[in-house]
mmCIF file of C-alpha atoms in Angstrom:
data_model
loop_
_atom_site.group_PDB
_atom_site.id
_atom_site.type_symbol
_atom_site.label_atom_id
_atom_site.label_comp_id
_atom_site.label_asym_id
_atom_site.label_seq_id
_atom_site.Cartn_x
_atom_site.Cartn_y
_atom_site.Cartn_z
ATOM 1 C CA UNK A 1 4.356 0.548 30.970
ATOM 2 C CA UNK A 2 0.923 -1.031 30.674
ATOM 3 C CA UNK A 3 0.121 0.316 27.242
ATOM 4 C CA UNK A 4 -1.698 -1.601 24.557
ATOM 5 C CA UNK A 5 0.590 -1.030 21.551
ATOM 6 C CA UNK A 6 -0.812 -0.253 18.116
ATOM 7 C CA UNK A 7 1.674 -0.285 15.236
ATOM 8 C CA UNK A 8 0.636 1.602 12.130
ATOM 9 C CA UNK A 9 2.055 -0.742 9.520
ATOM 10 C CA UNK A 10 2.060 -4.059 7.727
ATOM 11 C CA UNK A 11 1.645 -6.908 10.232
ATOM 12 C CA UNK A 12 3.712 -9.212 7.990
ATOM 13 C CA UNK A 13 6.710 -6.852 7.723
ATOM 14 C CA UNK A 14 9.761 -8.172 9.679
ATOM 15 C CA UNK A 15 10.171 -4.864 11.536
ATOM 16 C CA UNK A 16 6.547 -4.844 12.661
ATOM 17 C CA UNK A 17 6.622 -8.524 13.619
ATOM 18 C CA UNK A 18 9.628 -7.752 15.784
ATOM 19 C CA UNK A 19 7.838 -4.889 17.586
ATOM 20 C CA UNK A 20 4.756 -7.028 18.102
ATOM 21 C CA UNK A 21 6.948 -9.808 19.447
ATOM 22 C CA UNK A 22 8.362 -7.486 22.091
ATOM 23 C CA UNK A 23 4.971 -6.014 22.921
ATOM 24 C CA UNK A 24 3.355 -9.417 23.346
ATOM 25 C CA UNK A 25 -0.379 -10.097 23.431
ATOM 26 C CA UNK A 26 -1.228 -6.478 24.163
ATOM 27 C CA UNK A 27 -0.419 -5.317 20.631
ATOM 28 C CA UNK A 28 -1.582 -5.326 17.062
ATOM 29 C CA UNK A 29 -0.666 -3.887 13.699
ATOM 30 C CA UNK A 30 -3.004 -2.243 11.221
ATOM 31 C CA UNK A 31 -3.212 0.614 8.737
ATOM 32 C CA UNK A 32 -6.934 1.156 9.298
ATOM 33 C CA UNK A 33 -7.925 2.831 12.573
ATOM 34 C CA UNK A 34 -11.574 1.871 12.017
ATOM 35 C CA UNK A 35 -10.636 -1.764 12.675
ATOM 36 C CA UNK A 36 -9.278 -0.981 16.151
ATOM 37 C CA UNK A 37 -11.324 -2.235 19.068
ATOM 38 C CA UNK A 38 -14.542 -2.767 17.127
ATOM 39 C CA UNK A 39 -16.075 -4.049 20.330
ATOM 40 C CA UNK A 40 -15.406 -2.630 23.844
ATOM 41 C CA UNK A 41 -13.532 -2.366 26.033
ATOM 42 C CA UNK A 42 -10.900 0.026 24.771
ATOM 43 C CA UNK A 43 -7.612 -0.373 26.675
ATOM 44 C CA UNK A 44 -7.146 2.421 29.232
ATOM 45 C CA UNK A 45 -3.584 3.135 27.999
ATOM 46 C CA UNK A 46 -3.053 3.154 24.242
ATOM 47 C CA UNK A 47 0.345 3.597 22.607
ATOM 48 C CA UNK A 48 0.534 4.259 18.874
ATOM 49 C CA UNK A 49 3.697 4.092 16.810
ATOM 50 C CA UNK A 50 4.573 3.571 13.149
ATOM 51 C CA UNK A 51 6.500 1.198 10.991
ATOM 52 C CA UNK A 52 9.571 3.251 10.112
ATOM 53 C CA UNK A 53 8.873 3.231 6.357
ATOM 54 C CA UNK A 54 5.306 4.532 6.464
ATOM 55 C CA UNK A 55 4.500 7.953 5.084
ATOM 56 C CA UNK A 56 4.184 10.756 7.639
ATOM 57 C CA UNK A 57 0.908 11.944 6.081
ATOM 58 C CA UNK A 58 -0.751 8.535 6.320
ATOM 59 C CA UNK A 59 0.507 8.071 9.888
ATOM 60 C CA UNK A 60 -0.883 11.473 10.865
ATOM 61 C CA UNK A 61 -4.275 10.631 9.363
ATOM 62 C CA UNK A 62 -4.272 7.280 11.191
ATOM 63 C CA UNK A 63 -3.390 8.968 14.495
ATOM 64 C CA UNK A 64 -6.090 11.625 14.023
ATOM 65 C CA UNK A 65 -8.705 8.940 13.349
ATOM 66 C CA UNK A 66 -7.591 6.835 16.330
ATOM 67 C CA UNK A 67 -7.527 9.789 18.708
ATOM 68 C CA UNK A 68 -10.923 10.918 17.519
ATOM 69 C CA UNK A 69 -12.344 7.443 18.204
ATOM 70 C CA UNK A 70 -10.612 6.626 21.515
ATOM 71 C CA UNK A 71 -9.710 9.781 23.372
ATOM 72 C CA UNK A 72 -13.002 9.807 25.256
ATOM 73 C CA UNK A 73 -12.756 6.160 26.362
ATOM 74 C CA UNK A 74 -8.992 5.681 26.913
ATOM 75 C CA UNK A 75 -7.352 7.223 29.982
ATOM 76 C CA UNK A 76 -4.172 7.898 28.039
ATOM 77 C CA UNK A 77 -3.216 7.902 24.378
ATOM 78 C CA UNK A 78 0.485 8.263 23.651
ATOM 79 C CA UNK A 79 1.782 8.665 20.092
ATOM 80 C CA UNK A 80 5.432 8.128 19.245
ATOM 81 C CA UNK A 81 6.537 9.072 15.763
ATOM 82 C CA UNK A 82 8.926 6.270 14.841
ATOM 83 C CA UNK A 83 9.105 7.067 11.133
ATOM 84 C CA UNK A 84 12.715 7.177 10.009
ATOM 85 C CA UNK A 85 13.747 10.760 9.278
ATOM 86 C CA UNK A 86 15.784 9.692 6.227
ATOM 87 C CA UNK A 87 12.748 7.789 4.900
ATOM 88 C CA UNK A 88 10.498 10.823 5.362
ATOM 89 C CA UNK A 89 12.970 13.068 3.540
ATOM 90 C CA UNK A 90 13.366 10.526 0.721
ATOM 91 C CA UNK A 91 9.589 10.352 0.340
ATOM 92 C CA UNK A 92 9.303 14.164 0.256
ATOM 93 C CA UNK A 93 12.005 14.370 -2.418
ATOM 94 C CA UNK A 94 10.291 11.685 -4.518
ATOM 95 C CA UNK A 95 6.996 13.568 -4.292
ATOM 96 C CA UNK A 96 8.636 16.828 -5.237
ATOM 97 C CA UNK A 97 10.311 15.170 -8.221
ATOM 98 C CA UNK A 98 7.051 13.487 -9.318
ATOM 99 C CA UNK A 99 5.413 16.896 -9.598
ATOM 100 C CA UNK A 100 8.107 17.997 -12.076
ATOM 101 C CA UNK A 101 8.131 15.068 -14.519
ATOM 102 C CA UNK A 102 5.924 13.243 -17.002
ATOM 103 C CA UNK A 103 6.830 9.766 -15.771
ATOM 104 C CA UNK A 104 8.227 8.347 -12.502
ATOM 105 C CA UNK A 105 10.288 5.185 -12.227
ATOM 106 C CA UNK A 106 10.605 3.652 -8.791
ATOM 107 C CA UNK A 107 13.421 1.119 -8.655
ATOM 108 C CA UNK A 108 13.675 -1.644 -6.106
ATOM 109 C CA UNK A 109 12.473 -4.947 -4.805
ATOM 110 C CA UNK A 110 8.692 -5.381 -4.897
ATOM 111 C CA UNK A 111 8.913 -6.938 -1.444
ATOM 112 C CA UNK A 112 10.550 -3.816 0.022
ATOM 113 C CA UNK A 113 8.076 -1.839 2.120
ATOM 114 C CA UNK A 114 10.176 1.276 1.565
ATOM 115 C CA UNK A 115 10.157 0.940 -2.224
ATOM 116 C CA UNK A 116 6.481 0.045 -2.357
ATOM 117 C CA UNK A 117 5.651 3.135 -0.303
ATOM 118 C CA UNK A 118 7.633 5.318 -2.741
ATOM 119 C CA UNK A 119 5.672 3.833 -5.654
ATOM 120 C CA UNK A 120 2.348 4.412 -3.828
ATOM 121 C CA UNK A 121 3.222 8.038 -3.065
ATOM 122 C CA UNK A 122 4.335 8.777 -6.599
ATOM 123 C CA UNK A 123 1.248 7.077 -8.046
ATOM 124 C CA UNK A 124 -0.945 9.223 -5.855
ATOM 125 C CA UNK A 125 0.389 12.317 -7.650
ATOM 126 C CA UNK A 126 -1.352 11.001 -10.801
ATOM 127 C CA UNK A 127 1.940 11.047 -12.671
ATOM 128 C CA UNK A 128 2.326 7.698 -14.487
ATOM 129 C CA UNK A 129 4.513 5.650 -12.170
ATOM 130 C CA UNK A 130 6.152 2.273 -12.701
ATOM 131 C CA UNK A 131 7.790 0.129 -10.019
ATOM 132 C CA UNK A 132 10.560 -1.942 -11.542
ATOM 133 C CA UNK A 133 13.229 -4.208 -10.173
ATOM 134 C CA UNK A 134 15.516 -4.363 -13.214
ATOM 135 C CA UNK A 135 16.309 -2.440 -16.389
ATOM 136 C CA UNK A 136 14.821 -5.279 -18.440
ATOM 137 C CA UNK A 137 11.375 -4.259 -17.180
ATOM 138 C CA UNK A 138 11.662 -0.757 -18.645
ATOM 139 C CA UNK A 139 9.176 -0.612 -21.523
ATOM 140 C CA UNK A 140 10.007 1.773 -24.391
ATOM 141 C CA UNK A 141 6.294 2.619 -24.735
ATOM 142 C CA UNK A 142 6.373 4.276 -21.276
ATOM 143 C CA UNK A 143 8.534 6.990 -22.799
ATOM 144 C CA UNK A 144 6.060 7.978 -25.485
ATOM 145 C CA UNK A 145 5.107 11.629 -24.988
ATOM 146 C CA UNK A 146 7.571 11.993 -22.099
ATOM 147 C CA UNK A 147 9.965 14.885 -21.953
ATOM 148 C CA UNK A 148 11.106 14.399 -18.367
ATOM 149 C CA UNK A 149 11.480 11.149 -16.440
ATOM 150 C CA UNK A 150 12.050 11.032 -12.701
ATOM 151 C CA UNK A 151 13.886 8.199 -10.999
ATOM 152 C CA UNK A 152 13.838 7.248 -7.354
ATOM 153 C CA UNK A 153 14.788 4.032 -5.572
ATOM 154 C CA UNK A 154 14.249 2.242 -2.301
ATOM 155 C CA UNK A 155 16.860 2.562 0.376
ATOM 156 C CA UNK A 156 18.067 -1.018 -0.096
ATOM 157 C CA UNK A 157 18.271 -0.852 -3.898
ATOM 158 C CA UNK A 158 21.868 -1.527 -5.020
ATOM 159 C CA UNK A 159 23.557 1.308 -6.910
ATOM 160 C CA UNK A 160 24.319 -1.062 -9.771
ATOM 161 C CA UNK A 161 20.613 -1.645 -10.384
ATOM 162 C CA UNK A 162 19.898 2.085 -10.403
ATOM 163 C CA UNK A 163 22.825 2.646 -12.784
ATOM 164 C CA UNK A 164 21.557 -0.170 -15.042
ATOM 165 C CA UNK A 165 18.076 1.379 -15.273
ATOM 166 C CA UNK A 166 19.562 4.813 -15.923
ATOM 167 C CA UNK A 167 21.781 3.462 -18.729
ATOM 168 C CA UNK A 168 18.819 1.647 -20.284
ATOM 169 C CA UNK A 169 16.746 4.823 -20.101
ATOM 170 C CA UNK A 170 19.502 6.789 -21.829
ATOM 171 C CA UNK A 171 19.790 4.107 -24.546
ATOM 172 C CA UNK A 172 16.043 4.220 -25.181
ATOM 173 C CA UNK A 173 16.140 8.023 -25.336
ATOM 174 C CA UNK A 174 19.049 7.939 -27.772
ATOM 175 C CA UNK A 175 17.135 5.552 -30.053
ATOM 176 C CA UNK A 176 14.173 7.913 -30.289
#
């Protein structure tokens, strides 16, 4: 429809690369609105959407910054919230849990945008947070002075891996 498409997300993520491929030359991906259109002209029609695994709060802040910068010079700015509802709920639950524990464990592939975002959000709560892929990475020292440990995992993390980490955590707690 003649929009220049801005994707709030990681330009190297397969999902974002796919969107940019469909949008063609009139598109870009970034997580920093201050890098958008550093030199004029600003496209007259600007469409903003998000990688589905981004956090709603960060997307809102990005949109606010972009609208503040470009509303006066663009004829139309259209924002489409493309964040996955299940992802947003999972992130909310992880944040709620992080506020109730002494330590957060985020389980999943380090290359998973969804899992990395969970780790970033939990870390931002200032609760010690560790992103691990396997139970072997669970360090007993992390449990020193911990009464409650929270566990969350990326959407693509296999149940067996989560179960393995949980069992290892229980073994370490039993040994204490």
